CSV table of C-alpha atoms in Angstrom, one decimal:
chain,number,residue,atom,x,y,z
I,1,MET,CA,-81.0,62.8,-104.3
I,2,GLY,CA,-79.3,65.0,-106.5
I,3,ILE,CA,-75.7,63.9,-105.2
I,4,MET,CA,-76.6,60.4,-105.5
I,5,PHE,CA,-77.7,61.1,-109.4
I,6,GLN,CA,-74.6,62.9,-109.9
I,7,LEU,CA,-72.4,60.3,-108.3
I,8,LEU,CA,-74.1,57.6,-110.4
I,9,TRP,CA,-73.9,59.2,-113.8
I,10,PHE,CA,-70.1,59.8,-112.8
I,11,LEU,CA,-69.7,56.4,-112.2
I,12,PHE,CA,-71.1,55.4,-115.3
I,13,LEU,CA,-69.1,57.6,-117.5
I,14,LEU,CA,-66.2,56.4,-115.8
I,15,THR,CA,-66.9,52.8,-116.7
I,16,PHE,CA,-67.8,53.6,-120.0
I,17,PHE,CA,-64.5,55.5,-120.8
I,18,PHE,CA,-62.5,53.0,-119.5
I,19,ILE,CA,-64.0,49.7,-120.0
I,20,TYR,CA,-66.0,50.7,-123.5
I,21,PRO,CA,-62.6,50.6,-125.5
I,22,TYR,CA,-62.1,46.9,-124.7
I,23,PHE,CA,-65.8,45.6,-124.8
I,24,GLY,CA,-66.3,48.0,-127.9
I,25,GLN,CA,-63.8,46.3,-129.7
I,26,ARG,CA,-65.0,42.7,-128.3
I,27,THR,CA,-68.0,43.6,-130.1
I,28,GLN,CA,-66.8,44.6,-133.2
I,29,LEU,CA,-64.9,41.8,-133.3
I,30,ALA,CA,-68.1,39.4,-132.8
I,31,PHE,CA,-69.9,41.3,-135.7
I,32,VAL,CA,-66.8,40.7,-138.1
I,33,LEU,CA,-66.4,37.0,-136.9
I,34,ARG,CA,-69.9,36.3,-137.9
I,35,TYR,CA,-69.6,38.3,-141.0
I,36,ILE,CA,-66.7,36.2,-142.3
I,37,GLU,CA,-68.6,32.8,-140.8
I,38,LYS,CA,-71.4,33.2,-142.9
I,39,ARG,CA,-69.3,33.8,-146.2
I,40,LEU,CA,-66.8,30.8,-144.9
I,41,ALA,CA,-69.9,28.6,-145.0
I,42,ILE,CA,-70.6,29.9,-148.7
I,43,LEU,CA,-67.1,28.9,-149.8
I,44,LYS,CA,-67.1,25.5,-148.5
I,45,GLN,CA,-70.2,24.6,-149.8
I,46,VAL,CA,-69.0,26.0,-153.2
I,47,ARG,CA,-66.0,24.3,-153.1
I,48,ASP,CA,-67.8,20.8,-152.1
I,49,GLU,CA,-70.1,21.8,-155.2
I,50,VAL,CA,-67.3,22.0,-157.9
I,51,ARG,CA,-65.2,19.0,-156.3
I,52,ASP,CA,-68.4,16.5,-156.5
I,53,ARG,CA,-69.0,18.1,-160.3
I,54,THR,CA,-65.0,17.6,-161.0
I,55,ILE,CA,-65.7,13.7,-159.7
I,56,SER,CA,-68.6,13.0,-161.3
I,57,THR,CA,-67.4,14.3,-165.0
I,58,ILE,CA,-64.3,12.2,-164.5
I,59,LYS,CA,-66.0,9.4,-163.5
I,60,THR,CA,-67.7,9.0,-166.9
I,61,TYR,CA,-64.2,8.6,-168.4
I,62,ILE,CA,-63.4,5.8,-166.3
I,63,GLU,CA,-63.1,2.2,-167.9
I,64,GLY,CA,-66.0,-0.4,-166.4
I,65,GLY,CA,-65.6,-1.9,-163.2
I,66,LYS,CA,-62.7,0.4,-161.8
I,67,ASP,CA,-62.8,1.4,-158.4
I,68,SER,CA,-64.0,5.4,-158.2
I,69,SER,CA,-62.8,5.9,-154.7
I,70,SER,CA,-59.1,6.0,-155.7
I,71,ILE,CA,-60.4,9.1,-158.3
I,72,GLU,CA,-61.3,11.0,-155.0
I,73,LYS,CA,-58.4,10.3,-153.5
I,74,GLU,CA,-56.1,11.3,-156.7
I,75,LEU,CA,-58.2,14.7,-156.8
I,76,ASP,CA,-57.9,15.3,-153.3
I,77,ASN,CA,-54.4,15.2,-153.6
I,78,LEU,CA,-54.4,17.3,-156.6
I,79,MET,CA,-56.4,20.0,-155.2
I,80,GLU,CA,-53.8,20.4,-152.4
I,81,PHE,CA,-51.3,20.7,-154.6
I,82,PHE,CA,-48.8,23.7,-154.5
I,83,TYR,CA,-45.9,25.6,-156.6
I,84,ILE,CA,-43.3,26.7,-154.7
I,85,ALA,CA,-41.8,30.1,-156.7
I,86,PRO,CA,-38.2,30.2,-157.4
I,87,GLU,CA,-35.6,32.0,-155.2
I,88,SER,CA,-35.6,35.6,-156.3
I,89,MET,CA,-32.8,37.1,-154.1
I,90,ASP,CA,-30.7,36.8,-157.2
I,91,PRO,CA,-33.6,37.3,-159.9
I,92,SER,CA,-31.2,36.7,-162.9
I,93,GLY,CA,-33.0,33.8,-165.1
I,94,ILE,CA,-35.5,33.8,-162.8
I,95,VAL,CA,-37.9,33.8,-165.7
I,96,TYR,CA,-36.7,30.6,-167.0
I,97,LYS,CA,-36.7,28.8,-163.6
I,98,LEU,CA,-40.5,29.6,-163.4
I,99,GLU,CA,-41.5,28.5,-166.4
I,100,HIS,CA,-39.4,25.1,-165.6
I,101,ILE,CA,-41.4,24.8,-162.4
I,102,LEU,CA,-44.7,25.5,-163.8
I,103,GLU,CA,-44.3,23.0,-166.8
I,104,ILE,CA,-43.5,20.3,-164.4
I,105,GLY,CA,-46.8,21.2,-162.5
I,106,ASP,CA,-48.9,21.5,-165.3
I,107,SER,CA,-47.7,17.9,-166.8
I,108,ARG,CA,-47.8,16.4,-163.3
I,109,PHE,CA,-51.8,17.8,-163.7
I,110,GLU,CA,-52.2,16.4,-167.2
I,111,GLU,CA,-50.9,13.4,-166.4
I,112,SER,CA,-52.8,12.4,-163.4
I,113,VAL,CA,-55.8,13.4,-165.4
I,114,ALA,CA,-55.2,11.2,-168.1
I,115,ARG,CA,-54.8,8.5,-165.7
I,116,MET,CA,-57.7,8.9,-163.7
I,117,ALA,CA,-60.1,9.3,-166.9
I,118,PRO,CA,-58.6,6.8,-169.5
I,119,ARG,CA,-61.4,7.0,-171.8
I,120,ALA,CA,-61.0,11.0,-172.5
I,121,ASP,CA,-59.2,12.1,-175.7
I,122,VAL,CA,-56.4,14.5,-175.2
I,123,HIS,CA,-58.7,17.5,-175.7
I,124,ARG,CA,-60.8,16.3,-173.0
I,125,VAL,CA,-57.9,15.5,-170.7
I,126,LYS,CA,-57.0,19.4,-171.0
I,127,THR,CA,-60.5,20.5,-170.6
I,128,LEU,CA,-61.0,18.3,-167.4
I,129,THR,CA,-57.4,19.5,-166.2
I,130,ASN,CA,-58.8,22.9,-166.6
I,131,LEU,CA,-61.8,21.7,-164.0
I,132,VAL,CA,-59.2,20.2,-161.7
I,133,GLU,CA,-57.3,23.4,-161.6
I,134,VAL,CA,-60.5,25.2,-160.7
I,135,ALA,CA,-61.6,22.8,-157.9
I,136,ARG,CA,-57.9,23.5,-156.6
I,137,ALA,CA,-58.3,26.9,-156.8
I,138,LEU,CA,-61.8,27.1,-154.9
I,139,ASN,CA,-59.8,25.0,-152.2
I,140,LEU,CA,-57.1,27.4,-151.6
I,141,ILE,CA,-59.4,30.2,-151.3
I,142,TYR,CA,-61.8,28.3,-148.7
I,143,ARG,CA,-58.1,27.3,-147.0
I,144,VAL,CA,-56.7,31.0,-146.7
I,145,VAL,CA,-60.3,32.6,-145.6
I,146,ARG,CA,-60.4,29.9,-142.8
I,147,HIS,CA,-57.0,30.4,-141.6
I,148,TYR,CA,-57.7,34.1,-141.2
I,149,TYR,CA,-60.9,33.5,-139.5
I,150,LEU,CA,-59.7,31.0,-136.9
I,151,LEU,CA,-56.4,33.3,-136.4
I,152,GLY,CA,-58.7,36.3,-135.9
I,153,ARG,CA,-60.9,34.2,-133.4
I,154,ARG,CA,-58.2,32.6,-131.4
I,155,THR,CA,-56.3,35.6,-130.7
I,156,ALA,CA,-59.5,37.9,-130.6
I,157,ASN,CA,-57.4,40.2,-133.1
I,158,TYR,CA,-60.2,42.6,-134.4
I,159,PHE,CA,-57.7,43.9,-137.1
I,160,LEU,CA,-56.6,40.6,-138.4
I,161,ALA,CA,-60.2,39.6,-138.9
I,162,LEU,CA,-61.2,43.1,-140.4
I,163,GLN,CA,-58.5,42.5,-143.0
I,164,ILE,CA,-59.8,39.6,-144.3
I,165,GLN,CA,-63.6,41.0,-143.9
I,166,ILE,CA,-62.4,44.1,-146.2
I,167,GLN,CA,-61.3,41.7,-148.8
I,168,LEU,CA,-64.2,39.2,-148.7
I,169,PRO,CA,-66.5,40.8,-151.4
I,170,MET,CA,-64.0,40.6,-153.9
I,171,ILE,CA,-62.7,37.2,-152.6
I,172,MET,CA,-66.6,35.9,-153.0
I,173,GLU,CA,-66.7,37.4,-156.4
I,174,LEU,CA,-63.8,35.3,-157.3
I,175,ALA,CA,-65.2,32.2,-156.0
I,176,GLU,CA,-68.6,32.6,-157.6
I,177,SER,CA,-66.5,33.3,-161.0
I,178,TYR,CA,-64.7,29.9,-160.6
I,179,ARG,CA,-68.0,27.9,-159.7
I,180,GLN,CA,-69.5,29.3,-163.2
I,181,ALA,CA,-66.2,28.6,-164.8
I,182,SER,CA,-66.5,24.9,-163.8
I,183,TYR,CA,-69.8,24.7,-165.5
I,184,ALA,CA,-68.0,26.2,-168.6
I,185,PHE,CA,-65.2,23.3,-168.5
I,186,LEU,CA,-67.8,20.6,-167.6
I,187,LYS,CA,-69.3,21.2,-171.0
I,188,GLY,CA,-66.3,22.5,-173.3
I,189,LEU,CA,-68.0,25.7,-173.8
I,190,PRO,CA,-65.8,28.7,-175.0
I,191,ILE,CA,-64.9,31.3,-172.2
I,192,GLY,CA,-64.5,35.0,-172.7
I,193,ASP,CA,-60.9,34.6,-172.3
I,194,GLY,CA,-61.0,32.7,-175.6
I,195,ILE,CA,-62.0,35.8,-177.6
I,196,GLY,CA,-58.3,36.6,-178.4
I,197,VAL,CA,-57.8,33.0,-180.1
I,198,LEU,CA,-61.0,33.1,-181.7
I,199,SER,CA,-60.3,36.4,-183.3
I,200,ALA,CA,-57.0,35.0,-184.5
I,201,ALA,CA,-58.7,31.8,-186.0
I,202,ARG,CA,-61.2,34.0,-187.9
I,203,PHE,CA,-58.4,36.2,-189.5
I,204,VAL,CA,-56.7,33.0,-190.5
I,205,ARG,CA,-59.9,31.7,-192.0
I,206,GLU,CA,-60.5,35.4,-193.8
I,207,SER,CA,-56.8,35.0,-195.5
I,208,LYS,CA,-54.9,32.6,-197.7
I,209,LYS,CA,-53.4,29.9,-195.8
I,210,ILE,CA,-49.8,28.9,-197.1
I,211,SER,CA,-48.9,26.4,-194.4
I,212,GLU,CA,-49.6,25.2,-191.0
I,213,THR,CA,-47.7,23.2,-188.2
I,214,GLU,CA,-47.5,22.7,-184.2
I,215,ILE,CA,-44.7,25.0,-183.5
I,216,ALA,CA,-44.5,24.7,-179.4
I,217,LYS,CA,-46.5,22.6,-177.1
I,218,ASP,CA,-50.1,22.9,-177.5
I,219,THR,CA,-49.5,25.7,-179.9
I,220,TRP,CA,-50.4,26.1,-183.7
I,221,LEU,CA,-49.1,28.2,-186.4
I,222,ASP,CA,-50.5,29.2,-189.4
I,223,VAL,CA,-48.8,30.9,-192.2
I,224,VAL,CA,-51.2,33.0,-194.2
I,225,GLU,CA,-50.9,36.0,-197.1
I,226,PHE,CA,-52.9,39.0,-196.4
I,227,GLU,CA,-52.7,41.5,-199.2
I,228,GLY,CA,-48.9,40.7,-199.9
I,229,ARG,CA,-47.7,40.2,-196.3
I,230,LYS,CA,-47.1,37.4,-194.9
I,231,VAL,CA,-48.5,37.0,-191.6
I,232,PHE,CA,-47.8,34.3,-188.8
I,233,VAL,CA,-50.6,33.4,-186.6
I,234,VAL,CA,-49.9,31.7,-183.5
I,235,ARG,CA,-52.4,30.3,-181.2
I,236,PRO,CA,-53.2,27.6,-178.7
I,237,ILE,CA,-54.6,24.1,-180.2
I,238,GLY,CA,-58.3,23.7,-179.2
I,239,PRO,CA,-61.0,22.6,-178.4
I,240,GLY,CA,-59.2,21.2,-175.6
I,241,GLY,CA,-58.8,24.1,-172.5
I,242,THR,CA,-55.1,25.2,-173.2
I,243,VAL,CA,-53.5,28.5,-173.3
I,244,GLY,CA,-50.5,27.1,-175.4
I,245,ARG,CA,-47.0,28.5,-175.1
I,246,PRO,CA,-47.1,31.8,-177.3
I,247,GLY,CA,-43.9,33.1,-176.0
I,248,GLU,CA,-42.1,30.1,-176.8
I,249,ALA,CA,-43.6,30.0,-180.5
I,250,VAL,CA,-42.6,33.6,-181.3
I,251,ARG,CA,-39.4,32.9,-180.0
I,252,LYS,CA,-38.8,30.0,-182.1
I,253,LEU,CA,-40.3,32.2,-185.1
I,254,VAL,CA,-37.6,34.6,-184.9
I,255,TYR,CA,-34.7,32.9,-183.7
I,256,GLU,CA,-34.8,29.5,-185.1
I,257,MET,CA,-37.0,30.2,-188.1
I,258,ASP,CA,-35.3,33.6,-189.0
I,259,THR,CA,-38.7,35.1,-189.3
I,260,ASN,CA,-37.8,39.2,-189.4
I,261,PRO,CA,-41.2,40.6,-188.4
I,262,ASP,CA,-41.9,44.3,-189.1
I,263,LEU,CA,-44.6,44.0,-186.4
I,264,ILE,CA,-46.0,41.8,-183.6
I,265,ILE,CA,-49.8,42.0,-182.7
I,266,THR,CA,-51.0,40.2,-179.5
I,267,ILE,CA,-54.8,39.9,-179.2
I,268,ASP,CA,-56.1,39.2,-175.4
I,269,ALA,CA,-58.9,39.5,-173.0
I,270,ALA,CA,-58.4,42.1,-170.4
I,271,LEU,CA,-60.2,42.9,-167.4
I,272,LYS,CA,-62.5,46.0,-167.6
I,273,LEU,CA,-62.9,48.7,-165.1
I,274,GLU,CA,-66.5,49.0,-163.0
I,275,GLY,CA,-68.9,50.8,-165.1
I,276,GLU,CA,-67.1,49.8,-168.7
I,277,GLU,CA,-69.1,48.1,-171.3
I,278,THR,CA,-68.2,44.2,-171.8
I,279,GLY,CA,-66.8,43.5,-175.2
I,280,LYS,CA,-65.0,47.2,-175.6
I,281,ILE,CA,-62.2,47.0,-178.2
I,282,ALA,CA,-58.8,49.3,-177.4
I,283,GLU,CA,-55.5,49.4,-179.3
I,284,GLY,CA,-52.5,49.8,-177.2
I,285,VAL,CA,-48.6,49.0,-177.3
I,286,GLY,CA,-46.8,46.3,-175.7
I,287,VAL,CA,-47.5,42.7,-175.2
I,288,ALA,CA,-51.0,41.9,-174.0
I,289,ILE,CA,-50.4,38.6,-172.2
I,290,GLY,CA,-51.8,38.1,-168.7
I,291,GLY,CA,-50.6,35.1,-166.4
I,292,PRO,CA,-46.9,34.7,-164.8
I,293,GLY,CA,-45.2,36.6,-167.1
I,294,ILE,CA,-43.1,34.0,-168.9
I,295,ASP,CA,-44.5,34.4,-172.7
I,296,LYS,CA,-44.7,38.4,-172.0
I,297,PHE,CA,-41.0,38.5,-171.1
I,298,LYS,CA,-40.1,36.6,-173.9
I,299,ILE,CA,-41.7,38.6,-176.6
I,300,GLU,CA,-40.5,41.6,-175.1
I,301,THR,CA,-36.9,40.8,-174.7
I,302,LEU,CA,-37.1,39.8,-178.5
I,303,ALA,CA,-38.8,42.7,-179.6
I,304,LYS,CA,-36.6,44.8,-177.9
I,305,GLU,CA,-33.6,43.2,-179.4
I,306,LYS,CA,-34.9,43.0,-183.1
I,307,GLY,CA,-36.3,46.3,-182.5
I,308,VAL,CA,-39.9,45.3,-183.5
I,309,PRO,CA,-42.7,47.5,-182.6
I,310,LEU,CA,-45.2,45.4,-180.1
I,311,TYR,CA,-48.7,46.3,-180.8
I,312,ALA,CA,-51.7,44.8,-178.9
I,313,ILE,CA,-55.4,44.8,-178.9
I,314,VAL,CA,-57.9,43.9,-175.9
I,315,ILE,CA,-61.2,42.9,-175.4
I,316,TYR,CA,-62.7,44.4,-172.3
I,317,GLN,CA,-64.6,41.9,-169.9
I,318,SER,CA,-65.0,41.3,-165.9
I,319,ILE,CA,-63.3,38.8,-164.5
I,320,ILE,CA,-66.4,36.6,-164.1
I,321,GLU,CA,-66.9,37.0,-168.1
I,322,ALA,CA,-63.5,35.8,-168.7
I,323,ILE,CA,-63.6,32.5,-167.1
I,324,THR,CA,-67.4,31.7,-167.8
I,325,PRO,CA,-69.1,31.0,-170.7
I,326,MET,CA,-68.6,33.3,-173.5
I,327,ARG,CA,-71.2,36.1,-173.5
I,328,GLU,CA,-73.1,37.2,-176.6
I,329,ASN,CA,-71.3,40.9,-176.8
I,330,ILE,CA,-67.9,39.5,-176.4
I,331,LEU,CA,-68.4,37.1,-179.3
I,332,LYS,CA,-69.8,39.8,-181.4
I,333,SER,CA,-66.2,41.9,-180.8
I,334,ALA,CA,-64.4,39.1,-182.9
I,335,ASP,CA,-64.9,40.5,-186.1
I,336,THR,CA,-64.2,44.3,-185.1
I,337,VAL,CA,-61.2,42.7,-183.7
I,338,VAL,CA,-60.3,40.7,-187.2
I,339,ASN,CA,-60.8,44.6,-189.0
I,340,ARG,CA,-58.6,46.2,-186.7
I,341,VAL,CA,-55.7,43.5,-187.0
I,342,LYS,CA,-56.1,44.1,-190.6
I,343,GLU,CA,-56.2,48.0,-190.2
I,344,LEU,CA,-52.9,47.3,-188.5
I,345,ILE,CA,-51.0,45.5,-190.7
I,346,ARG,CA,-52.0,47.6,-193.8
I,347,ASP,CA,-50.7,50.7,-191.8
I,348,LYS,CA,-47.6,49.2,-190.2
I,349,VAL,CA,-46.2,46.6,-192.5
I,350,PRO,CA,-45.3,47.2,-195.8
I,351,SER,CA,-46.0,45.2,-198.9
I,352,ASN,CA,-44.1,42.1,-198.9
I,353,GLY,CA,-43.6,42.4,-195.3
I,354,THR,CA,-44.0,39.9,-192.4
I,355,ALA,CA,-45.9,40.2,-189.0
I,356,ILE,CA,-46.7,38.2,-186.4
I,357,VAL,CA,-50.5,37.6,-184.8
I,358,ALA,CA,-50.8,35.9,-181.7
I,359,GLY,CA,-54.1,35.2,-180.3
I,360,ILE,CA,-54.0,34.8,-176.6
I,361,GLY,CA,-55.9,32.9,-173.9
I,362,ASN,CA,-57.7,29.8,-173.1
I,363,THR,CA,-58.7,27.7,-176.5
I,364,ILE,CA,-61.3,25.5,-175.0
I,365,GLY,CA,-64.3,25.3,-177.2
I,366,VAL,CA,-62.6,26.8,-180.1
I,367,GLY,CA,-61.4,24.3,-182.8
I,368,LEU,CA,-58.5,24.8,-185.4
O,1,MET,CA,-59.5,22.4,-138.1
O,2,GLN,CA,-62.7,21.9,-140.1
O,3,GLU,CA,-64.9,21.2,-137.2
O,4,ASN,CA,-64.0,24.5,-136.0
O,5,VAL,CA,-66.3,26.4,-138.2
O,6,LYS,CA,-68.6,23.6,-139.2
O,7,GLY,CA,-72.2,24.2,-138.5
O,8,PHE,CA,-72.0,28.3,-138.0
O,9,GLY,CA,-74.8,29.8,-140.2
O,10,GLN,CA,-74.2,27.1,-142.8
O,11,GLU,CA,-77.8,26.5,-143.4
O,12,GLY,CA,-78.8,29.9,-144.0
O,13,ALA,CA,-75.7,30.3,-146.4
O,14,LEU,CA,-76.8,27.0,-148.2
O,15,ALA,CA,-80.1,28.6,-149.2
O,16,ARG,CA,-78.6,32.0,-150.4
O,17,ALA,CA,-76.0,30.5,-152.9
O,18,ARG,CA,-77.5,30.7,-155.8
O,19,ILE,CA,-77.2,28.4,-159.0
O,20,VAL,CA,-76.7,30.6,-162.2
O,21,GLN,CA,-78.4,28.5,-165.1
O,22,PHE,CA,-76.8,28.9,-168.7
O,23,ASN,CA,-78.7,28.3,-171.8
O,24,PRO,CA,-75.8,28.1,-174.4
O,25,ILE,CA,-76.6,29.0,-178.0
O,26,THR,CA,-74.6,27.4,-181.1
O,27,GLN,CA,-74.5,29.7,-184.1
O,28,LEU,CA,-74.0,28.0,-187.2
O,29,LYS,CA,-73.3,28.8,-190.5
O,30,CYS,CA,-74.7,27.0,-193.8
O,31,LYS,CA,-71.9,26.0,-196.0
O,32,SER,CA,-74.1,26.1,-199.3
O,33,CYS,CA,-76.2,29.3,-198.8
O,34,SER,CA,-74.2,30.9,-196.1
O,35,ALA,CA,-77.0,31.9,-194.0
O,36,ILE,CA,-76.6,32.0,-190.2
O,37,HIS,CA,-78.9,30.3,-187.8
O,38,THR,CA,-78.7,29.3,-184.1
O,39,ARG,CA,-80.1,26.3,-182.2
O,40,PRO,CA,-79.2,25.1,-178.4
O,41,HIS,CA,-75.8,23.9,-177.9
O,42,LYS,CA,-75.3,20.1,-178.0
O,43,ASP,CA,-72.3,18.2,-176.2
O,44,GLY,CA,-69.6,18.0,-178.8
O,45,ASP,CA,-70.2,21.3,-180.4
O,46,TYR,CA,-66.8,23.5,-180.5
O,47,ILE,CA,-66.4,26.4,-182.9
O,48,PHE,CA,-65.1,25.8,-186.5
O,49,ASN,CA,-66.2,22.1,-186.0
O,50,SER,CA,-68.3,20.9,-189.2
O,51,VAL,CA,-71.9,19.5,-188.5
O,52,GLU,CA,-74.3,17.3,-190.4
O,53,GLU,CA,-77.5,19.3,-190.0
O,54,LYS,CA,-80.3,20.3,-192.4
O,55,CYS,CA,-80.4,24.0,-193.4
O,56,PRO,CA,-83.7,25.5,-192.9
O,57,ASN,CA,-82.9,28.1,-195.6
O,58,CYS,CA,-81.9,26.0,-198.4
O,59,GLY,CA,-81.7,22.4,-197.4
O,60,GLY,CA,-78.2,22.0,-197.2
O,61,THR,CA,-76.8,19.6,-195.0
O,62,SER,CA,-73.2,20.7,-193.8
O,63,HIS,CA,-72.4,23.3,-191.6
O,64,LEU,CA,-69.7,25.1,-189.8
O,65,ILE,CA,-70.1,26.3,-186.2
O,66,ILE,CA,-69.0,29.7,-186.2
O,67,GLY,CA,-70.1,31.2,-182.3
O,68,ILE,CA,-71.4,29.5,-179.3
O,69,TYR,CA,-72.5,32.1,-176.7
O,70,VAL,CA,-74.7,32.6,-173.6
O,71,GLU,CA,-77.0,35.5,-173.3
O,72,ASP,CA,-75.6,38.3,-171.4
O,73,GLN,CA,-77.5,37.8,-168.2
O,74,LYS,CA,-77.2,39.9,-164.9
O,75,GLN,CA,-74.9,38.7,-162.3
O,76,PRO,CA,-75.4,37.8,-158.5
O,77,LYS,CA,-74.0,40.7,-156.6
O,78,PRO,CA,-71.1,39.6,-154.4
O,79,LYS,CA,-72.2,38.8,-150.8
């Protein structure tokens, strides 16, 4: 009896050691795939919800009697729209190639939205374009997660599935941000990212205005006098959703309008670290501009060439707060930012000197 | 491709996907007495737009929108 038991125990251990490594991983894979499946279903739901919301919003701007099915088809085409990054084997001039490609893409989006919603005014078209971009981003997220899920399942590759599982909490947070962002773009509400623009606008309103003009596409220039100094304030034109071309505007100011700034200040929203307070303001050096880096590159290049100091003021917030309706804490920080800008100008720019202040961000819901 | 994932746990997922409600507030400054007051956001409001509304403080009729915000709220935990 004792020998029988020992034999059985030996067989069990033998089976366990040789078979478990295979079946153990299969079991773990099943758990991981189940985890991804659930979130993939939520991503699909969020994508469809934003798509439907976008279509119903655009429909309110079509002319009476127009067939709305063409809108759905056009929107689905835009949701699959892609950008091909320029070749980087020879990186010389890549920034301007990227700028060219992005400008073509932006125009294509705006033209399509203007055609779909002929009754929308120019600002509304820009806001609706943002809404379509949100729908496109959610579609891309869903497609990528689905790709890894199906690939992991088809190849029964635990590590492939694990990689996407590790990133899913952040991906879900991003998707939720986009979902809430669609609400802001639907209603034309200011978003957290617009705090830089709002601060620049408040600075203009508190100074003596000399002149104003559209300096670059979707970008407004106010020339103001502040305590004997001449300040050029650059910001996107609202209240439609756009970020303008701050880099191009500053380049024109320096090279075409022969401005010799003593200081360039950029004001932008920045992503806070976990545990940090929303609306916290910090000051540093460099160019505070996110996105693909074209505007940042242009300002850095001219500043180096002309020897202009670059200062940046950032307002911390989370990714969700940056693209969803502006929180009270963020709005309240605008006055403090304006005071910091004034202090910097007093401190770094001599009397009768010149400064450039650039308000960076999406100007949705913020007028001129 | 789409069919491959259709149906897997979707019913439960739909129930869990929460809707976040925003109640945006518009902050106005009276052009006559500079008093600041708030009201619920209306369609077409944007910051630095002038609106014709009666001031509860001085009875003035012209206001400037100086802020639009939502009150800070707890975000749902990522799933």
